[in-house]
Short mmCIF file of C-alpha atoms (C1' of nucleotides) in Angstrom, two decimals:
data_model
loop_
_atom_site.label_atom_id
_atom_site.label_comp_id
_atom_site.label_asym_id
_atom_site.label_seq_id
_atom_site.Cartn_x
_atom_site.Cartn_y
_atom_site.Cartn_z
CA MET M 56 -87.07 -116.29 -28.89
CA ALA M 57 -85.00 -116.49 -25.77
CA GLY M 58 -85.57 -113.94 -23.06
CA ARG M 59 -83.77 -110.70 -23.37
CA TYR M 60 -82.45 -108.29 -20.81
CA TRP M 61 -83.22 -104.66 -20.12
CA LEU M 62 -82.37 -101.87 -17.76
CA MET M 63 -85.26 -99.69 -16.65
CA LYS M 64 -84.76 -96.45 -14.79
CA VAL M 65 -86.91 -94.83 -12.19
CA GLU M 66 -86.38 -92.07 -9.68
CA PRO M 67 -86.85 -93.26 -6.10
CA THR M 68 -89.12 -90.31 -5.40
CA ALA M 69 -91.50 -91.89 -7.91
CA TYR M 70 -91.06 -95.62 -7.27
CA THR M 71 -88.53 -97.90 -5.63
CA ILE M 72 -87.61 -101.57 -5.59
CA ALA M 73 -89.24 -101.71 -2.15
CA ASP M 74 -92.48 -100.46 -3.70
CA LEU M 75 -92.24 -103.20 -6.31
CA GLU M 76 -91.58 -105.79 -3.61
CA ARG M 77 -94.75 -104.63 -1.87
CA ASP M 78 -96.83 -104.43 -5.06
CA GLY M 79 -95.58 -107.65 -6.63
CA VAL M 80 -96.49 -106.52 -10.13
CA THR M 81 -96.63 -103.02 -11.52
CA GLY M 82 -97.26 -101.30 -14.84
CA TRP M 83 -94.16 -99.46 -16.00
CA GLU M 84 -96.06 -96.30 -16.86
CA GLY M 85 -95.00 -92.82 -17.80
CA VAL M 86 -92.29 -93.52 -20.36
CA ARG M 87 -92.50 -90.58 -22.77
CA ASN M 88 -89.56 -91.09 -25.04
CA TYR M 89 -89.94 -92.57 -28.50
CA LYS M 90 -86.93 -94.83 -28.50
CA ALA M 91 -87.93 -96.26 -25.14
CA ARG M 92 -91.52 -96.51 -26.36
CA ASN M 93 -90.42 -98.60 -29.31
CA TYR M 94 -88.67 -101.06 -27.02
CA LEU M 95 -91.73 -101.29 -24.79
CA ARG M 96 -94.13 -101.71 -27.68
CA ASP M 97 -92.12 -103.90 -30.03
CA GLU M 98 -89.36 -105.76 -28.31
CA ILE M 99 -89.95 -106.38 -24.62
CA GLY M 100 -91.89 -109.51 -23.81
CA PRO M 101 -92.84 -111.89 -21.01
CA GLY M 102 -89.89 -113.59 -19.39
CA ASP M 103 -87.43 -110.83 -20.18
CA GLY M 104 -85.14 -109.89 -17.31
CA VAL M 105 -84.98 -106.36 -15.95
CA LEU M 106 -82.29 -104.52 -14.03
CA PHE M 107 -84.23 -102.15 -11.79
CA TYR M 108 -82.18 -98.96 -11.89
CA GLN M 109 -82.72 -96.06 -9.50
CA SER M 110 -81.59 -92.72 -10.89
CA ASN M 111 -81.09 -89.45 -9.07
CA ALA M 112 -80.50 -91.58 -6.02
CA ASP M 113 -77.83 -91.97 -3.37
CA PRO M 114 -76.18 -93.84 -4.84
CA SER M 115 -77.72 -94.24 -8.26
CA GLY M 116 -77.51 -97.79 -9.49
CA VAL M 117 -79.18 -101.16 -9.89
CA ALA M 118 -81.34 -101.85 -6.85
CA GLY M 119 -82.71 -105.23 -7.82
CA LEU M 120 -84.27 -107.47 -10.42
CA ALA M 121 -87.64 -107.69 -12.07
CA GLU M 122 -89.19 -109.81 -14.78
CA VAL M 123 -91.55 -108.80 -17.54
CA VAL M 124 -94.90 -110.57 -17.19
CA LYS M 125 -96.88 -108.72 -19.88
CA GLY M 126 -95.54 -107.23 -23.09
CA GLY M 127 -96.31 -103.88 -24.64
CA TYR M 128 -99.82 -102.47 -24.28
CA PRO M 129 -101.07 -98.87 -24.38
CA ASP M 130 -100.14 -96.88 -21.29
CA PRO M 131 -103.52 -96.02 -19.73
CA THR M 132 -102.23 -92.86 -18.07
CA GLN M 133 -101.90 -91.10 -21.42
CA PHE M 134 -105.71 -90.94 -21.64
CA GLU M 135 -106.38 -89.78 -18.08
CA LYS M 136 -107.24 -86.10 -18.05
CA GLY M 137 -105.45 -84.27 -15.31
CA HIS M 138 -102.95 -87.08 -14.84
CA HIS M 139 -99.33 -86.08 -14.83
CA TYR M 140 -98.72 -88.40 -17.77
CA HIS M 141 -101.82 -87.37 -19.70
CA ASP M 142 -101.08 -86.72 -23.38
CA PRO M 143 -103.94 -84.86 -25.10
CA GLN M 144 -102.39 -85.55 -28.48
CA SER M 145 -102.64 -89.30 -28.12
CA ALA M 146 -105.73 -90.94 -29.64
CA ARG M 147 -107.33 -94.08 -28.26
CA ASP M 148 -107.32 -95.72 -31.66
CA ALA M 149 -103.68 -94.79 -32.16
CA PRO M 150 -102.01 -94.75 -28.76
CA ARG M 151 -98.72 -92.97 -28.67
CA TRP M 152 -97.29 -94.46 -25.46
CA TYR M 153 -96.86 -98.02 -24.29
CA THR M 154 -96.08 -99.80 -21.07
CA VAL M 155 -95.27 -103.30 -19.86
CA ASP M 156 -95.99 -105.09 -16.60
CA VAL M 157 -93.09 -106.22 -14.47
CA ARG M 158 -92.96 -108.57 -11.50
CA PHE M 159 -90.70 -108.27 -8.46
CA VAL M 160 -87.88 -110.80 -8.45
CA GLU M 161 -85.21 -109.66 -6.05
CA ARG M 162 -84.09 -106.71 -4.00
CA PHE M 163 -80.31 -106.47 -3.76
CA ARG M 164 -78.92 -106.09 -0.26
CA ASP M 165 -76.84 -103.21 -1.58
CA VAL M 166 -77.35 -101.17 -4.69
CA VAL M 167 -74.83 -101.96 -7.42
CA SER M 168 -73.81 -98.36 -7.89
CA LEU M 169 -73.22 -96.66 -11.17
CA ALA M 170 -69.70 -95.89 -9.96
CA ALA M 171 -69.03 -99.60 -9.37
CA ILE M 172 -70.49 -100.44 -12.77
CA LYS M 173 -68.20 -97.91 -14.42
CA GLU M 174 -65.18 -99.30 -12.60
CA ASN M 175 -65.80 -102.87 -13.72
CA PRO M 176 -63.95 -103.58 -16.97
CA LYS M 177 -66.36 -106.41 -17.74
CA LEU M 178 -69.12 -103.83 -18.01
CA ARG M 179 -67.30 -101.58 -20.39
CA GLY M 180 -69.62 -100.44 -23.14
CA MET M 181 -72.78 -100.94 -21.12
CA MET M 182 -75.18 -98.22 -22.17
CA VAL M 183 -75.83 -96.84 -18.73
CA THR M 184 -72.15 -95.97 -18.34
CA ARG M 185 -72.25 -93.63 -21.30
CA ARG M 186 -72.16 -90.01 -20.37
CA GLY M 187 -75.38 -88.22 -21.11
CA MET M 188 -77.27 -91.49 -21.61
CA ARG M 189 -80.81 -90.57 -20.61
CA LEU M 190 -82.72 -93.39 -22.25
CA SER M 191 -84.95 -94.80 -19.52
CA VAL M 192 -85.38 -98.23 -21.11
CA GLN M 193 -82.18 -99.77 -22.42
CA PRO M 194 -81.24 -103.17 -23.81
CA VAL M 195 -78.59 -105.00 -21.78
CA ASP M 196 -76.23 -107.64 -23.11
CA THR M 197 -76.58 -111.01 -21.39
CA PRO M 198 -72.99 -111.05 -20.06
CA HIS M 199 -73.51 -107.57 -18.63
CA PHE M 200 -76.74 -108.60 -16.94
CA ASP M 201 -75.03 -111.64 -15.44
CA GLU M 202 -72.09 -109.60 -14.25
CA VAL M 203 -74.30 -107.05 -12.48
CA VAL M 204 -76.10 -109.89 -10.71
CA ARG M 205 -72.76 -111.42 -9.76
CA MET M 206 -71.64 -108.08 -8.32
CA ALA M 207 -74.81 -107.85 -6.26
CA ARG M 208 -74.15 -111.29 -4.74
CA ALA M 209 -70.43 -110.77 -4.12
CA THR M 210 -70.32 -108.89 -0.86
"C1'" DG E 1025 -78.16 -76.73 -7.22
"C1'" DC E 1026 -75.26 -76.77 -11.36
"C1'" DC E 1027 -74.93 -77.74 -15.85
"C1'" DA E 1028 -73.85 -80.89 -19.88
"C1'" DA E 1029 -76.17 -83.68 -22.93
"C1'" DC E 1030 -79.87 -84.74 -25.27
"C1'" DG E 1031 -84.86 -84.74 -27.13
"C1'" DT E 1032 -88.65 -81.99 -28.71
"C1'" DT E 1033 -90.88 -77.98 -30.46
"C1'" DG E 1034 -91.90 -74.42 -33.50
"C1'" DG E 1035 -90.66 -70.42 -36.50
"C1'" DC E 1036 -89.27 -69.79 -40.84
"C1'" DG J 1223 -86.79 -79.72 -43.28
"C1'" DC J 1224 -83.38 -76.79 -40.83
"C1'" DC J 1225 -81.96 -75.40 -36.59
"C1'" DA J 1226 -82.29 -72.33 -32.46
"C1'" DA J 1227 -84.67 -72.23 -28.34
"C1'" DC J 1228 -86.42 -74.55 -24.83
"C1'" DG J 1229 -87.36 -78.33 -21.51
"C1'" DT J 1230 -85.83 -82.48 -19.22
"C1'" DT J 1231 -82.67 -85.84 -17.44
"C1'" DG J 1232 -79.60 -87.16 -14.26
"C1'" DG J 1233 -74.67 -87.40 -12.63
"C1'" DC J 1234 -72.01 -84.91 -9.74
#
DNA sequence: GCCAACGTTGGC
DNA sequence: GCCAACGTTGGC
């Protein structure tokens, strides 16, 4: 199956596109929402494209691109006692939470802001523009992905 | 910092 | 299994 596209959110106080550029590859840990978990576990695979979205930021928006290099596997932090993401209700033989590995691809010179995304009629209907949309892993339509990249390059 | 929207929890 | 209370997200 052809690669698919996703938007993944993170707060810059936790992790930024600059951190990913430094690290090269990182595990997208700490997702604790079932819908997002299902995407991570069942649908996201190597080669998929990722819009790296920074939320609660100034401005919030897409800061760059990443690529999935490893599909869904159990998020190790759920088993680490004392870890912020530790989940005592998750069993090793039946992990509740999943993660994927992503690789740095590109850091946009300027963030494609949520405001700019909302203003672009070509991006109408994109999930992230929906009010109250808190899902931290979202599918993105190919034309929407391409348009965001185009916006990042058109300065 | 406010608060609307949404997800999860827990009493019944 | 309903639904109110509570906690979290995240734009503004």
